[in-house]
Coordinates of C-alpha atoms and ligand atoms in Angstrom, one line a residue:
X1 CA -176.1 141.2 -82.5
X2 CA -177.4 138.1 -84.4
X3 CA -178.2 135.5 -82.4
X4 CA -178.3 131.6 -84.1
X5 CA -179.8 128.5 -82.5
X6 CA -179.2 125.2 -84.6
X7 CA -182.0 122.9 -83.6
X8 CA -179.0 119.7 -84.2
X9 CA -176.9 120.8 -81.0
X10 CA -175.9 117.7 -79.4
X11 CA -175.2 117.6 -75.6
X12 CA -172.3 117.4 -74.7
X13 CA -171.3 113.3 -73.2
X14 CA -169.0 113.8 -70.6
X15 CA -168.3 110.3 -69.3
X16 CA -167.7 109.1 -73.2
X17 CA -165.4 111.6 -73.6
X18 CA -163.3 111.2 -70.6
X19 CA -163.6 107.4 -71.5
X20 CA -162.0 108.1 -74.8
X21 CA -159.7 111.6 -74.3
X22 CA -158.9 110.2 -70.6
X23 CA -157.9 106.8 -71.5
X24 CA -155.7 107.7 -74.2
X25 CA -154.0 111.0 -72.1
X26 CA -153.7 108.2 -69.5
X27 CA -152.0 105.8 -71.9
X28 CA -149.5 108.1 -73.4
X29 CA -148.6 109.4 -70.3
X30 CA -147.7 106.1 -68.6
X31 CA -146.0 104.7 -72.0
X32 CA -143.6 108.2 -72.4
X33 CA -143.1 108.2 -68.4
X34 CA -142.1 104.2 -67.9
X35 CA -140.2 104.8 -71.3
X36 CA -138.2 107.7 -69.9
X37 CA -137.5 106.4 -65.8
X38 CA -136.4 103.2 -67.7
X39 CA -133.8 105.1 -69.7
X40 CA -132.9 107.1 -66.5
X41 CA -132.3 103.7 -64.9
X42 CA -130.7 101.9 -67.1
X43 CA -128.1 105.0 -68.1
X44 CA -127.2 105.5 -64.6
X45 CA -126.8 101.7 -63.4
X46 CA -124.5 102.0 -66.8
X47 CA -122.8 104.8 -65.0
X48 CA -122.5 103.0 -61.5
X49 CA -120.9 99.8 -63.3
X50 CA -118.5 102.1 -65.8
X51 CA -117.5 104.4 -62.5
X52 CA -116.7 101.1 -60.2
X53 CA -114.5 100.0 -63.5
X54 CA -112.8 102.8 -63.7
X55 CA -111.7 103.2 -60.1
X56 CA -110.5 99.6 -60.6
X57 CA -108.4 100.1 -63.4
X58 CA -106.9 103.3 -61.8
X59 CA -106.0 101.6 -58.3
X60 CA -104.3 98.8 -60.5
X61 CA -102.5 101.6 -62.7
X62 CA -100.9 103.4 -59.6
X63 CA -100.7 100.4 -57.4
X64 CA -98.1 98.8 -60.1
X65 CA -97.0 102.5 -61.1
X66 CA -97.6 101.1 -64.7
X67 CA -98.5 105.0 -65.7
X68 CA -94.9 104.9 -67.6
X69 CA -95.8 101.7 -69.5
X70 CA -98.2 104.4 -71.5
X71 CA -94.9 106.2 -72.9
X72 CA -94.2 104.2 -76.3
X73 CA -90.6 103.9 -76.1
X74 CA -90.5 101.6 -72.9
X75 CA -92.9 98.5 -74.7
X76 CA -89.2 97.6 -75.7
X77 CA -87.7 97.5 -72.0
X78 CA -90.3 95.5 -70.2
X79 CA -92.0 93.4 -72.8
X80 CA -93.3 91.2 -70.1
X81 CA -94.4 93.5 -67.5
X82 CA -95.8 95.8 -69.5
X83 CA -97.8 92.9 -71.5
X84 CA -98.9 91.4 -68.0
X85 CA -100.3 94.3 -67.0
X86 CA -102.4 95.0 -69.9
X87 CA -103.2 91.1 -70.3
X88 CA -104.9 91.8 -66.5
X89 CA -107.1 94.3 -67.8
X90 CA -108.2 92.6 -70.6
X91 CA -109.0 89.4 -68.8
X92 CA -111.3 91.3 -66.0
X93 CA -114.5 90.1 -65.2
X94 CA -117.0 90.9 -68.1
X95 CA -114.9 92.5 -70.7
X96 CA -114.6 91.0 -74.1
X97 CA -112.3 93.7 -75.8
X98 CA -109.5 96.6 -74.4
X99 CA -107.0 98.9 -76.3
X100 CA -104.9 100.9 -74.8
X101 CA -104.2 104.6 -75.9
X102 CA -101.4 106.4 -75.2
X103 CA -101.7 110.5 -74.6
X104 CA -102.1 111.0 -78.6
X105 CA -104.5 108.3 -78.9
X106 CA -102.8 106.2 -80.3
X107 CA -103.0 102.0 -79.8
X108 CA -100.2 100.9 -77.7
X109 CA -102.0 97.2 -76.4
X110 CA -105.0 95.4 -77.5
X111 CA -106.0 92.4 -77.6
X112 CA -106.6 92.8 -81.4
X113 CA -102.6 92.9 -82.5
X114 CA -103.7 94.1 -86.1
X115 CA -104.9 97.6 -84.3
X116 CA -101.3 98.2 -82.7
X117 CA -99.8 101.7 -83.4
X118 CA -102.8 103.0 -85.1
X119 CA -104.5 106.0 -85.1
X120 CA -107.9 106.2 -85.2
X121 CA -108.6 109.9 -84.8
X122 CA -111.4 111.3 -84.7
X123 CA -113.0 109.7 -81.8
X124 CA -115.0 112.1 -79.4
X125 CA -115.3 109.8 -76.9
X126 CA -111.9 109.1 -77.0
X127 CA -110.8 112.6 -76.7
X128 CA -112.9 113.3 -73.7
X129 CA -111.2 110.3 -72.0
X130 CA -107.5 112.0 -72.7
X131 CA -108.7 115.7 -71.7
X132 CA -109.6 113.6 -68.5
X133 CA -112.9 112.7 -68.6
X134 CA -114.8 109.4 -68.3
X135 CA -116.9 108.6 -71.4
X136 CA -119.5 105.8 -71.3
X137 CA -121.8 104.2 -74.0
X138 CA -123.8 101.9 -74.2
X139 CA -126.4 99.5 -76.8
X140 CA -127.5 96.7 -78.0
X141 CA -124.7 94.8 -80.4
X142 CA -127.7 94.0 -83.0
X143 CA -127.9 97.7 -83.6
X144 CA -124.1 99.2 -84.4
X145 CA -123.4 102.3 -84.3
X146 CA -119.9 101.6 -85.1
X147 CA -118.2 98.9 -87.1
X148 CA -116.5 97.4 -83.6
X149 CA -119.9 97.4 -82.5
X150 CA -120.3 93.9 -83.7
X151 CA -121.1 91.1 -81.4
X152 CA -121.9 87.8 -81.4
X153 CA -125.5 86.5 -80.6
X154 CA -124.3 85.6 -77.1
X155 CA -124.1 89.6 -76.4
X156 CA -127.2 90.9 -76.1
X157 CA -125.9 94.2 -74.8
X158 CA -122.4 96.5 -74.0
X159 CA -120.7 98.9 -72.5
X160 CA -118.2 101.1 -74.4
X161 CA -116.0 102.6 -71.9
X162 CA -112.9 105.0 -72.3
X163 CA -111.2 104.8 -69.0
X164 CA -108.8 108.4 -68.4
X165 CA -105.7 107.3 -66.6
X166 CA -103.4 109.5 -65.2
X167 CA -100.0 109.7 -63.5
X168 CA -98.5 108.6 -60.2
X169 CA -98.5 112.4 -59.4
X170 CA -102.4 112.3 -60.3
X171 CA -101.8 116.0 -62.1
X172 CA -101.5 114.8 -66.1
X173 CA -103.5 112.3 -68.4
X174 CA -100.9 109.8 -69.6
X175 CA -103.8 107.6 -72.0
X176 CA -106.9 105.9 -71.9
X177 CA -108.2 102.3 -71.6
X178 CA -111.0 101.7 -73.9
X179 CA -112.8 98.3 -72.5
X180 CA -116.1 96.8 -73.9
X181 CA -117.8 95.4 -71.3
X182 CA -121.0 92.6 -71.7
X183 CA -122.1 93.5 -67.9
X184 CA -124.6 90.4 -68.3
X185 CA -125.4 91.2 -64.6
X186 CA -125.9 94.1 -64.7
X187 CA -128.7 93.9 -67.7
X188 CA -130.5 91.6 -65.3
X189 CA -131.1 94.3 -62.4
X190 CA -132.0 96.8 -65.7
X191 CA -134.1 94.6 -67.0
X192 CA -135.7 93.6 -63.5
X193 CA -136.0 97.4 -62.6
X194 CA -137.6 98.2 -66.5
X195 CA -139.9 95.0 -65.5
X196 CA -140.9 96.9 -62.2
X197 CA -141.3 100.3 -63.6
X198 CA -143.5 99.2 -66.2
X199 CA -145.8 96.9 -64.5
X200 CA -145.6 100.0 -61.5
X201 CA -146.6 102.3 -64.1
X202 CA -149.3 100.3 -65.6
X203 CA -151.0 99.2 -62.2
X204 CA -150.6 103.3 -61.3
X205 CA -152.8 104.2 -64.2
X206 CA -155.1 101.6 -64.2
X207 CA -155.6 102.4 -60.9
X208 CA -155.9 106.2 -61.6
X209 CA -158.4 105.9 -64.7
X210 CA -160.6 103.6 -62.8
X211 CA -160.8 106.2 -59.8
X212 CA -161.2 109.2 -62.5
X213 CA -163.7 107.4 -64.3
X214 CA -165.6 106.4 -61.5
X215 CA -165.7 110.4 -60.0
X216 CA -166.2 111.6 -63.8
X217 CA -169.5 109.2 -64.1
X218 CA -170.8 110.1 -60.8
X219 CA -170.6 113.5 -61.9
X220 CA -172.0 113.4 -65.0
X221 CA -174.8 111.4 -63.4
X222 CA -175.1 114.4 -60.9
X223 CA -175.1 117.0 -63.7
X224 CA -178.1 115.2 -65.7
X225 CA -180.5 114.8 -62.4
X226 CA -179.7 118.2 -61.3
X227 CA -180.5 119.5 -65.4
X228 CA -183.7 117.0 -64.8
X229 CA -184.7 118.3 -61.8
X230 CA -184.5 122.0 -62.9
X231 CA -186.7 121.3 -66.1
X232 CA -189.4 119.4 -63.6
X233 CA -189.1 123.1 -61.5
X234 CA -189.2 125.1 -64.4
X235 CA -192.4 122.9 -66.0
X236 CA -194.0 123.4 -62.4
X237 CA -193.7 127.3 -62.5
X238 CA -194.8 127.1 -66.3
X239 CA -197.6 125.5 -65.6
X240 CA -198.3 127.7 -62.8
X241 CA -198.2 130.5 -65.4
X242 CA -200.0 128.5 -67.8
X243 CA -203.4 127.4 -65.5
X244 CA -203.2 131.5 -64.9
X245 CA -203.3 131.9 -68.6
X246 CA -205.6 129.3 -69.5
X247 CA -208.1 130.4 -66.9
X248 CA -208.2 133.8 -68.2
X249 CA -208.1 132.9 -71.7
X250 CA -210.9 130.2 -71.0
X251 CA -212.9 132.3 -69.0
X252 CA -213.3 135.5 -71.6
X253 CA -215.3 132.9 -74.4
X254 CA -217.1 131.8 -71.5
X255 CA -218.2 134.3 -69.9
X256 CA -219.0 135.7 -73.2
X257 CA -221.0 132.6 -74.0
X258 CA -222.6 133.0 -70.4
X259 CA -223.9 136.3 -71.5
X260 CA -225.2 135.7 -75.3
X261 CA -227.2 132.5 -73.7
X262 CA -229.1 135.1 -71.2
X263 CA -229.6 137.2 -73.9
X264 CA -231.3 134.7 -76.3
X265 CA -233.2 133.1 -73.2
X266 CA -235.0 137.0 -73.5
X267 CA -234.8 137.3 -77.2
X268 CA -237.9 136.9 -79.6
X269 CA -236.5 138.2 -82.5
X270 CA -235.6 135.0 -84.4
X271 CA -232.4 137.0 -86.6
X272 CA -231.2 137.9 -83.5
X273 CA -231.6 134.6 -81.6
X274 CA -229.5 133.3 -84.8
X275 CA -226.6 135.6 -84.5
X276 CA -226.0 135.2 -80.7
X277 CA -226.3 131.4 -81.3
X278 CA -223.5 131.8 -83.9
X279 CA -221.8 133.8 -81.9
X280 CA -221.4 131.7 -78.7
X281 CA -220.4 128.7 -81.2
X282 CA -217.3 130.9 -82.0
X283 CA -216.6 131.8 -78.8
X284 CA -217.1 128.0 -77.8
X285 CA -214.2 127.3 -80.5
X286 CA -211.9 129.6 -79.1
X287 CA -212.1 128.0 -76.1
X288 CA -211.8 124.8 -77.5
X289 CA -208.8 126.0 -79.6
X290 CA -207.2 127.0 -76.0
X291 CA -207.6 123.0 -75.0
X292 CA -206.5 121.1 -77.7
X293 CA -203.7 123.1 -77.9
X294 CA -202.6 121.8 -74.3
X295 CA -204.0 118.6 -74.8
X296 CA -201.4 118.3 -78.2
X297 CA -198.6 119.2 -75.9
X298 CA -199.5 117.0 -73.3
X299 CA -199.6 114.3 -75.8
X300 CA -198.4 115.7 -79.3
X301 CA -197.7 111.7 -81.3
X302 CA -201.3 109.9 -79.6
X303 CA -203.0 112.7 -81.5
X304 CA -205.1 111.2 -84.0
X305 CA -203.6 112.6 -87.5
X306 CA -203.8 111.3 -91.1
X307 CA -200.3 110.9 -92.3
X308 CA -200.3 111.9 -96.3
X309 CA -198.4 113.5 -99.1
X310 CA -199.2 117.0 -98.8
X311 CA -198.4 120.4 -100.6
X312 CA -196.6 122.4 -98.1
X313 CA -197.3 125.9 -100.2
X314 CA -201.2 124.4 -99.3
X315 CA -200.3 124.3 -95.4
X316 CA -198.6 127.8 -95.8
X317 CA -201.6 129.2 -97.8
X318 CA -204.5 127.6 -95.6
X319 CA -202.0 129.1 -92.2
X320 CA -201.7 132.5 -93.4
X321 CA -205.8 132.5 -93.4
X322 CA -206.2 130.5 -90.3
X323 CA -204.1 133.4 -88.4
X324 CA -206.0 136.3 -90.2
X325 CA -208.6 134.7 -88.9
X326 CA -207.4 134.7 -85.3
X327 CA -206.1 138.3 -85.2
X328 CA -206.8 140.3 -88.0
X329 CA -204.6 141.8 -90.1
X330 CA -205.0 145.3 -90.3
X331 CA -201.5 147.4 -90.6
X332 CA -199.5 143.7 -91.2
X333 CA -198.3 143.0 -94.7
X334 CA -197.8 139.6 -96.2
X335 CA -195.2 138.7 -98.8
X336 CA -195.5 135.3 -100.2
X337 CA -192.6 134.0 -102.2
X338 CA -193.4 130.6 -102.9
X339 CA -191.6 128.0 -104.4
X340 CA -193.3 126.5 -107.8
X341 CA -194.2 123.2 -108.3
X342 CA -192.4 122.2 -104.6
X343 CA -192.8 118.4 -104.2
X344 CA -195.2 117.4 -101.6
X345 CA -193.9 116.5 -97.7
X346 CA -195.1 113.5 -95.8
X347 CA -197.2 114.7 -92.7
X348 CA -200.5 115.5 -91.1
X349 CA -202.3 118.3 -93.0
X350 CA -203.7 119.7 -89.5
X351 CA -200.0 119.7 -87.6
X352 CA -198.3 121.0 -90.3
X353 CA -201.0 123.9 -90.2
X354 CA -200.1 124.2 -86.5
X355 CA -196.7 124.4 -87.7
X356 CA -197.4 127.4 -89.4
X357 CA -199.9 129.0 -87.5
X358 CA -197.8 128.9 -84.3
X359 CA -194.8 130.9 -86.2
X360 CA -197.1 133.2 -88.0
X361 CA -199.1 134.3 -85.0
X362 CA -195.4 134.4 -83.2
X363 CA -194.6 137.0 -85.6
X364 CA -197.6 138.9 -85.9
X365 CA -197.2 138.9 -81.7
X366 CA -194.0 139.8 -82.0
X367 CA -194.6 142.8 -84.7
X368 CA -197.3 144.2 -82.2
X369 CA -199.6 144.8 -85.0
X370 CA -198.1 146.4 -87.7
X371 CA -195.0 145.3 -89.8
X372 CA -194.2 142.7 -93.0
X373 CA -193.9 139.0 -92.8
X374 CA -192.3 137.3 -95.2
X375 CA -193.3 133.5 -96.2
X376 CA -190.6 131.6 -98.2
X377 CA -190.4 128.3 -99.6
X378 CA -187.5 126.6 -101.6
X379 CA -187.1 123.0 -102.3
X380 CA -182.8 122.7 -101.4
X381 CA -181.4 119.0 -101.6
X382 CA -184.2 117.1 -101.7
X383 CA -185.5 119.1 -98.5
X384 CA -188.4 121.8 -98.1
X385 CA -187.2 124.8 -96.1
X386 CA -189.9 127.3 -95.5
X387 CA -188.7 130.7 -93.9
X388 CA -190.8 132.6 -91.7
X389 CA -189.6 136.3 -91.4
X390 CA -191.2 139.1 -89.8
X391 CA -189.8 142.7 -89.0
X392 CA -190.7 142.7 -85.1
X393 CA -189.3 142.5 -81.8
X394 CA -186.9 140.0 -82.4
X395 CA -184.9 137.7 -79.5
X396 CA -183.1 138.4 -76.9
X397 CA -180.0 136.2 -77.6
X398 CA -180.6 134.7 -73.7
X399 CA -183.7 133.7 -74.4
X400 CA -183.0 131.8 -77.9
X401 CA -181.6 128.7 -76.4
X402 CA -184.6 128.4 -74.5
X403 CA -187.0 129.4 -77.3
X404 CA -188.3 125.4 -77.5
X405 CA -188.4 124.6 -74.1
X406 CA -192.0 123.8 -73.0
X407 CA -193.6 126.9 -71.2
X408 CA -190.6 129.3 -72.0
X409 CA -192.7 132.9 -72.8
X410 CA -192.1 136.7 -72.6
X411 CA -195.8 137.3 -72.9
X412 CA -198.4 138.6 -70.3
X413 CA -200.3 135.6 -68.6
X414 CA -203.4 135.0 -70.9
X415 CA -201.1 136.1 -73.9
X416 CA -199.3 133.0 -74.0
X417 CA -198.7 130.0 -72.5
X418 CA -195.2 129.1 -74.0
X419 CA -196.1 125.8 -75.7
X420 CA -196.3 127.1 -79.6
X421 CA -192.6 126.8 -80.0
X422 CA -192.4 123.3 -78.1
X423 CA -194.9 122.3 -80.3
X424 CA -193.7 122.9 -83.5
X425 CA -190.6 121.5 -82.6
X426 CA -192.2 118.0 -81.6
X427 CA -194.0 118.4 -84.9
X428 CA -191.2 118.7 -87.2
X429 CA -189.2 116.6 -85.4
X430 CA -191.4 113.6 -85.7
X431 CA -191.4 114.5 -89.5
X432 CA -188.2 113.8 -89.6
X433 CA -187.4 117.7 -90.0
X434 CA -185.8 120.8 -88.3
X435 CA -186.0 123.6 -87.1
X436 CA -184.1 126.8 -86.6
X437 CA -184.0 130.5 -85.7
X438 CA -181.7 133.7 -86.5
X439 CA -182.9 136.9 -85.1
X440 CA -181.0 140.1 -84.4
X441 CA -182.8 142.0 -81.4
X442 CA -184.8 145.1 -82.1
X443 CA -184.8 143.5 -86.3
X444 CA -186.7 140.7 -86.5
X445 CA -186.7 136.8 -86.4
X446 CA -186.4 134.7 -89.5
X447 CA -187.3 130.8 -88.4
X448 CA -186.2 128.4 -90.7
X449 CA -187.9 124.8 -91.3
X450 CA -186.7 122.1 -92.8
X451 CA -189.1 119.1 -94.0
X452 CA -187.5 116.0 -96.1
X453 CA -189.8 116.1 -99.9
X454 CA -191.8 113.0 -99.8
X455 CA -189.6 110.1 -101.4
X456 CA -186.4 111.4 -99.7
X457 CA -185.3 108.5 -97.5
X458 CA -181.7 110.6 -96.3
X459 CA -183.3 112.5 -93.5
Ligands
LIG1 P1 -195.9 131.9 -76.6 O1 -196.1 132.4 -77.9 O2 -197.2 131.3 -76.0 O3 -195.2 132.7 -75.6 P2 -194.1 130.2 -78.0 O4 -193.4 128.9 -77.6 O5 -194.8 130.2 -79.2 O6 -195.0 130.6 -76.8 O7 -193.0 131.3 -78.0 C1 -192.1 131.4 -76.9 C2 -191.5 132.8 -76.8 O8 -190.6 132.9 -77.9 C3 -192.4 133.9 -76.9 O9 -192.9 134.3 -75.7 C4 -191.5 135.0 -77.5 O10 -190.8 135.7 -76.5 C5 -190.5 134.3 -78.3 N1 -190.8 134.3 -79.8 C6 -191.4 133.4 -80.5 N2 -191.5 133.8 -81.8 C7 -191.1 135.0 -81.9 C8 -190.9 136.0 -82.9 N3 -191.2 135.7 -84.2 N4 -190.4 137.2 -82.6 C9 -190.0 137.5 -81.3 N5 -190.1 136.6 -80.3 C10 -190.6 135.4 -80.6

């Protein structure tokens, strides 16, 4: 399987996240719930009022047993009784309008002469009232749904209410009362129990993000000392590791060193004396090699380095050498495919070498002696991406994220000291560059860098 680390990851911010995806989760919820429990309030105190009307208007209907003033033909025998009756209705408390139906739906009374012995079919609403159900709505008269929805300014809001009324034996639907009611009371307590919901609703949530936010930031402050505190362990074992390593690696040149010394102390031969001195001066420089490199990653930017333009196909060439010199390079073959004429890079001639070295000895490592590295270079966008492929090992996809942690290694103590990686990414990074690394397990590695051209100020 290929495994893929992009050196740009980001960690993840929890608390800014919850600030932003929590506040506005937060936010919708309270607006959709305070919108709906209004509705649910103000529908069923609607309800209440149109229910208490109803049972009013039926009591008066059978109290006065005016059920058989809804049969047309007796308007003509009690003009006045029949007119008083009506006249009550549409004088009660808080309604503005009435017609009466008879069982056909059509106007027998209303307060609007000009509507008398019309028809005004169809009318749902109407219809449910006469198959004996009530029928209640409601709006505001700015906003007609229906032509008679038209109110003056002095109505903010109404009720529309079809009123079934049925005979003295209770059994049949003999018409329907249709009254528009202004219940200006009654859009007090809704509006005082909106007022309540909403402020309730807000205060709730406030209330709730606060206490979320506050358990979300301690957590998140949690999660970074306990990711601190594991990198501090993991640095103490590495180092543990590492003052194994170094000791070993330290001690081989110098013991070595120990031994040439002795030898020219009981040397006359002058050739000789001259060949062991040379010799302890290379072993000296390994050993040396061994310290700076911890001394760069104990403080990789305070290192003194000359800042310049510089050829990177000059870093590449002069790194190749530098780790044939190291290990040589018997059964390893080298393919160089490098870019013409690549612009020059801003950066330390000597780190940039490091650069190098460090991935080319990592492959060589990795190829265990024999296999092909590969040395690319391309200028892409104003950028110079130098690929470093080899045909070894290759990563174990658990061990690529850690690949640039300081004192992360798979080698024997003395063999590594897992710096080179952490190294090269302090170095690119303070060049303003990246890195990153594809490798398929058992294949090979391919690490990719990526160093702005000098002059390229988008980095
Ligand atoms: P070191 O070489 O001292 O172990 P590095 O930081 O250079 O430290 O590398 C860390 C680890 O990354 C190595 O121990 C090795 O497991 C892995 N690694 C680095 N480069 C390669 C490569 N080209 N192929 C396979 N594994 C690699």
């Amino acid at each position: 399987m290929l495994a893929k680390l992009e050196e740009a990851e980001k960690p993840f911010n929890l608390v800014r996240w919850f600030a932003i995806l929590g506040g506005l989760s937060i936010v919708a919820i309270t607006i959709i719930a305070s919108l709906l429990l209004s509705r649910f309030l103000s529908r069923n105190m609607v309800l209440r009022d149109a229910i208490v009307t109803m049972g009013f208007i039926q009591s008066i209907a059978q109290s006065e047993n005016t059920t058989r003033y809804f049969q047309i033909n007796d308007i003509e025998e009690e003009p006045e009784a029949f007119e008083d009756f009506f006249h009550k209705i549409a004088t009660m408390p808080e309604v503005s309008r009435a017609i009466i139906y008879d069982r056909e739906g059509t106007v027998i009374w209303s307060d609007n002469p000009a509507l008398i012995r019309h028809r005004f079919m169809p009318n749902p609403e109407l219809e449910l009232a006469l198959s004996g159900e009530l029928s209640v709505s409601s709006g505001k008269s700015g906003k007609p749904q229906k032509a008679e929805h038209v109110f003056g300014p002095n109505v903010p809001f109404f009720a529309e209410i079809y009123i079934p009324i049925w005979d003295s034996s209770g059994k049949e639907v003999v018409g329907a009362v249709e009254v528009y009611k202004v219940p200006l009371t009654l859009l007090r307590a809704i509006k005082e129990g909106t007022r309540l919901v909403w402020i309730g609703s807000v205060i709730g949530s406030f209330f709730l993000y606060t206490t979320l936010f506050w358990i979300v930031g301690r957590a998140g402050k949690t999660i970074l000392m306990q990711q601190e505190e594991k990198i501090q362990a993991e640095k103490l074992v590495g180092i543990g590791v590492m003052a194994a390593g170094i000791a070993h690696e330290v001690n081989n040149p110098l013991a070595a060193m120990l031994g040439k010394a002795e030898m020219i102390l009981e040397e006359e031969d002058s050739v000789r004396i001259h060949k062991y001195a040379n010799d302890i001066i290379r072993f000296a420089k390994k050993a040396s090699k061994i310290v700076k490199e911890i001394t760069l990653y104990s403080r990789p930017s305070s290192r003194p380095s000359t800042v310049m333009k510089t050829s990177i196909n000059d870093r590449l060439k002069k790194a190749i050498k530098l780790a044939d010199y190291t290990d040589p390079l018997i059964h390893i073959e080298f393919v160089k495919d490098l870019e013409e004429l690549l612009p020059p890079v801003n950066g330390s001639k000597v780190e940039l070498e490091q650069v190098f070295v460090n991935l080319i000895t990592n492959a060589i490592q990795a190829m265990k002696g024999r296999g092909r590295v590969m040395v690319k270079s391309r200028n892409e966008d104003g950028f110079a991406v130098v690929t470093i492929q080899d045909t070894g090992s290759g990563i174990k996809k658990e061990h690529i994220k850690q690949l640039f942690t300081p004192f992360f290694t798979t080698k024997d103590p003395g063999e590594g000291t897992g710096l080179g990686l952490n190294i090269v990414h302090t170095i690119v990074a303070k060049y303003g560059g990246s890195i990153r690394v594809e490798s398929e397990e058992g294949k090979g590695s391919t690490f990719i860098v990526k160093l702005p051209l000098a002059g390229n100020k988008a980095k």
